[in-house]
Amino acid sequence: MKATESELLDMLSQEAILDRARLVREATLADLGISSIDVISLLFELEEKFGVVIEEGEMPEMSTVGEMMDFLLAKINAEPQA
């Protein structure tokens, strides 16, 4: 199943308990108060919903919501390796 940015933002909003309107691409994770615990919780949700595995240490350093969305969408929507 393919993911959309809107869908991922909705999930992040729920995990981090943030108003969805605040989750714009330019917003920094630090300014929004998104912790590493929030990110890990989101990863568990993504793994369950989309069947993707994101290994510990695989995520690059990210400072904005946009960087996070770009990485997650690329990972989730990548073609499976044969």
mmCIF file of N, CA and C in Angstrom, residues 32-79:
data_model
loop_
_atom_site.group_PDB
_atom_site.id
_atom_site.type_symbol
_atom_site.label_atom_id
_atom_site.label_comp_id
_atom_site.label_asym_id
_atom_site.label_seq_id
_atom_site.Cartn_x
_atom_site.Cartn_y
_atom_site.Cartn_z
ATOM 1 N N LEU A 32 8.326 22.275 17.130
ATOM 2 C CA LEU A 32 7.030 21.642 17.358
ATOM 3 C C LEU A 32 7.024 20.779 18.619
ATOM 4 N N GLY A 33 8.213 20.535 19.179
ATOM 5 C CA GLY A 33 8.297 19.688 20.363
ATOM 6 C C GLY A 33 8.171 18.206 20.058
ATOM 7 N N ILE A 34 8.482 17.828 18.819
ATOM 8 C CA ILE A 34 8.423 16.418 18.431
ATOM 9 C C ILE A 34 9.696 15.747 18.924
ATOM 10 N N SER A 35 9.518 14.808 19.833
ATOM 11 C CA SER A 35 10.652 14.133 20.468
ATOM 12 C C SER A 35 11.021 12.862 19.714
ATOM 13 N N SER A 36 12.163 12.300 20.081
ATOM 14 C CA SER A 36 12.577 11.030 19.485
ATOM 15 C C SER A 36 11.579 9.931 19.838
ATOM 16 N N ILE A 37 10.955 10.035 20.997
ATOM 17 C CA ILE A 37 9.926 9.056 21.393
ATOM 18 C C ILE A 37 8.733 9.147 20.436
ATOM 19 N N ASP A 38 8.336 10.375 20.073
ATOM 20 C CA ASP A 38 7.245 10.553 19.110
ATOM 21 C C ASP A 38 7.602 9.913 17.780
ATOM 22 N N VAL A 39 8.834 10.114 17.342
ATOM 23 C CA VAL A 39 9.282 9.565 16.058
ATOM 24 C C VAL A 39 9.281 8.039 16.110
ATOM 25 N N ILE A 40 9.784 7.464 17.178
ATOM 26 C CA ILE A 40 9.815 6.004 17.313
ATOM 27 C C ILE A 40 8.399 5.440 17.319
ATOM 28 N N SER A 41 7.506 6.094 18.028
ATOM 29 C CA SER A 41 6.114 5.665 18.069
ATOM 30 C C SER A 41 5.496 5.714 16.670
ATOM 31 N N LEU A 42 5.806 6.782 15.924
ATOM 32 C CA LEU A 42 5.317 6.897 14.555
ATOM 33 C C LEU A 42 5.869 5.763 13.694
ATOM 34 N N LEU A 43 7.134 5.437 13.859
ATOM 35 C CA LEU A 43 7.740 4.358 13.070
ATOM 36 C C LEU A 43 7.042 3.031 13.321
ATOM 37 N N PHE A 44 6.704 2.744 14.569
ATOM 38 C CA PHE A 44 5.976 1.509 14.883
ATOM 39 C C PHE A 44 4.626 1.485 14.164
ATOM 40 N N GLU A 45 3.940 2.626 14.160
ATOM 41 C CA GLU A 45 2.651 2.730 13.467
ATOM 42 C C GLU A 45 2.826 2.495 11.969
ATOM 43 N N LEU A 46 3.875 3.093 11.396
ATOM 44 C CA LEU A 46 4.124 2.944 9.961
ATOM 45 C C LEU A 46 4.457 1.505 9.605
ATOM 46 N N GLU A 47 5.266 0.866 10.430
ATOM 47 C CA GLU A 47 5.620 -0.526 10.182
ATOM 48 C C GLU A 47 4.380 -1.407 10.196
ATOM 49 N N GLU A 48 3.496 -1.150 11.155
ATOM 50 C CA GLU A 48 2.277 -1.944 11.261
ATOM 51 C C GLU A 48 1.332 -1.686 10.098
ATOM 52 N N LYS A 49 1.125 -0.418 9.759
ATOM 53 C CA LYS A 49 0.155 -0.059 8.725
ATOM 54 C C LYS A 49 0.629 -0.388 7.319
ATOM 55 N N PHE A 50 1.911 -0.124 7.033
ATOM 56 C CA PHE A 50 2.410 -0.257 5.666
ATOM 57 C C PHE A 50 3.320 -1.465 5.452
ATOM 58 N N GLY A 51 3.629 -2.195 6.516
ATOM 59 C CA GLY A 51 4.464 -3.381 6.366
ATOM 60 C C GLY A 51 5.900 -3.086 5.987
ATOM 61 N N VAL A 52 6.368 -1.897 6.323
ATOM 62 C CA VAL A 52 7.739 -1.498 6.018
ATOM 63 C C VAL A 52 8.571 -1.602 7.298
ATOM 64 N N VAL A 53 9.824 -1.958 7.148
ATOM 65 C CA VAL A 53 10.718 -2.028 8.299
ATOM 66 C C VAL A 53 11.760 -0.923 8.167
ATOM 67 N N ILE A 54 11.824 -0.096 9.193
ATOM 68 C CA ILE A 54 12.832 0.964 9.230
ATOM 69 C C ILE A 54 13.752 0.631 10.388
ATOM 70 N N GLU A 55 14.969 0.230 10.045
ATOM 71 C CA GLU A 55 15.928 -0.230 11.043
ATOM 72 C C GLU A 55 16.442 0.923 11.902
ATOM 73 N N GLU A 56 16.825 0.590 13.119
ATOM 74 C CA GLU A 56 17.425 1.580 14.005
ATOM 75 C C GLU A 56 18.680 2.138 13.342
ATOM 76 N N GLY A 57 18.825 3.413 13.356
ATOM 77 C CA GLY A 57 19.983 4.051 12.745
ATOM 78 C C GLY A 57 19.842 4.290 11.257
ATOM 79 N N GLU A 58 18.759 3.826 10.654
ATOM 80 C CA GLU A 58 18.551 4.000 9.219
ATOM 81 C C GLU A 58 18.067 5.410 8.887
ATOM 82 N N MET A 59 17.367 6.024 9.836
ATOM 83 C CA MET A 59 16.845 7.369 9.586
ATOM 84 C C MET A 59 17.978 8.382 9.657
ATOM 85 N N PRO A 60 18.060 9.252 8.657
ATOM 86 C CA PRO A 60 19.089 10.293 8.691
ATOM 87 C C PRO A 60 18.721 11.376 9.701
ATOM 88 N N GLU A 61 19.663 12.255 9.999
ATOM 89 C CA GLU A 61 19.365 13.419 10.839
ATOM 90 C C GLU A 61 18.366 14.281 10.084
ATOM 91 N N MET A 62 17.285 14.610 10.732
ATOM 92 C CA MET A 62 16.260 15.431 10.102
ATOM 93 C C MET A 62 15.901 16.552 11.058
ATOM 94 N N SER A 63 15.684 17.741 10.507
ATOM 95 C CA SER A 63 15.326 18.854 11.379
ATOM 96 C C SER A 63 13.945 19.422 11.069
ATOM 97 N N THR A 64 13.406 19.128 9.892
ATOM 98 C CA THR A 64 12.093 19.683 9.543
ATOM 99 C C THR A 64 11.080 18.577 9.252
ATOM 100 N N VAL A 65 9.824 18.969 9.306
ATOM 101 C CA VAL A 65 8.745 18.047 8.965
ATOM 102 C C VAL A 65 8.905 17.588 7.516
ATOM 103 N N GLY A 66 9.277 18.495 6.627
ATOM 104 C CA GLY A 66 9.457 18.148 5.219
ATOM 105 C C GLY A 66 10.523 17.092 5.005
ATOM 106 N N GLU A 67 11.650 17.229 5.699
ATOM 107 C CA GLU A 67 12.721 16.220 5.579
ATOM 108 C C GLU A 67 12.227 14.861 6.064
ATOM 109 N N MET A 68 11.466 14.861 7.149
ATOM 110 C CA MET A 68 10.928 13.608 7.673
ATOM 111 C C MET A 68 9.958 12.983 6.672
ATOM 112 N N MET A 69 9.080 13.793 6.111
ATOM 113 C CA MET A 69 8.098 13.285 5.153
ATOM 114 C C MET A 69 8.786 12.733 3.910
ATOM 115 N N ASP A 70 9.779 13.442 3.404
ATOM 116 C CA ASP A 70 10.496 12.971 2.211
ATOM 117 C C ASP A 70 11.125 11.606 2.460
ATOM 118 N N PHE A 71 11.796 11.440 3.597
ATOM 119 C CA PHE A 71 12.425 10.159 3.906
ATOM 120 C C PHE A 71 11.376 9.059 4.040
ATOM 121 N N LEU A 72 10.340 9.314 4.833
ATOM 122 C CA LEU A 72 9.338 8.281 5.101
ATOM 123 C C LEU A 72 8.585 7.887 3.832
ATOM 124 N N LEU A 73 8.217 8.853 3.015
ATOM 125 C CA LEU A 73 7.515 8.531 1.770
ATOM 126 C C LEU A 73 8.391 7.709 0.833
ATOM 127 N N ALA A 74 9.662 8.074 0.730
ATOM 128 C CA ALA A 74 10.581 7.312 -0.121
ATOM 129 C C ALA A 74 10.725 5.883 0.393
ATOM 130 N N LYS A 75 10.819 5.730 1.692
ATOM 131 C CA LYS A 75 10.984 4.404 2.292
ATOM 132 C C LYS A 75 9.726 3.553 2.118
ATOM 133 N N ILE A 76 8.579 4.126 2.436
ATOM 134 C CA ILE A 76 7.325 3.375 2.375
ATOM 135 C C ILE A 76 6.936 3.049 0.947
ATOM 136 N N ASN A 77 7.125 3.998 0.032
ATOM 137 C CA ASN A 77 6.664 3.833 -1.338
ATOM 138 C C ASN A 77 7.702 3.227 -2.271
ATOM 139 N N ALA A 78 8.859 2.842 -1.732
ATOM 140 C CA ALA A 78 9.894 2.208 -2.558
ATOM 141 C C ALA A 78 9.399 0.867 -3.060
ATOM 142 N N GLU A 79 9.817 0.542 -4.245
ATOM 143 C CA GLU A 79 9.459 -0.761 -4.781
ATOM 144 C C GLU A 79 10.161 -1.850 -3.985
#
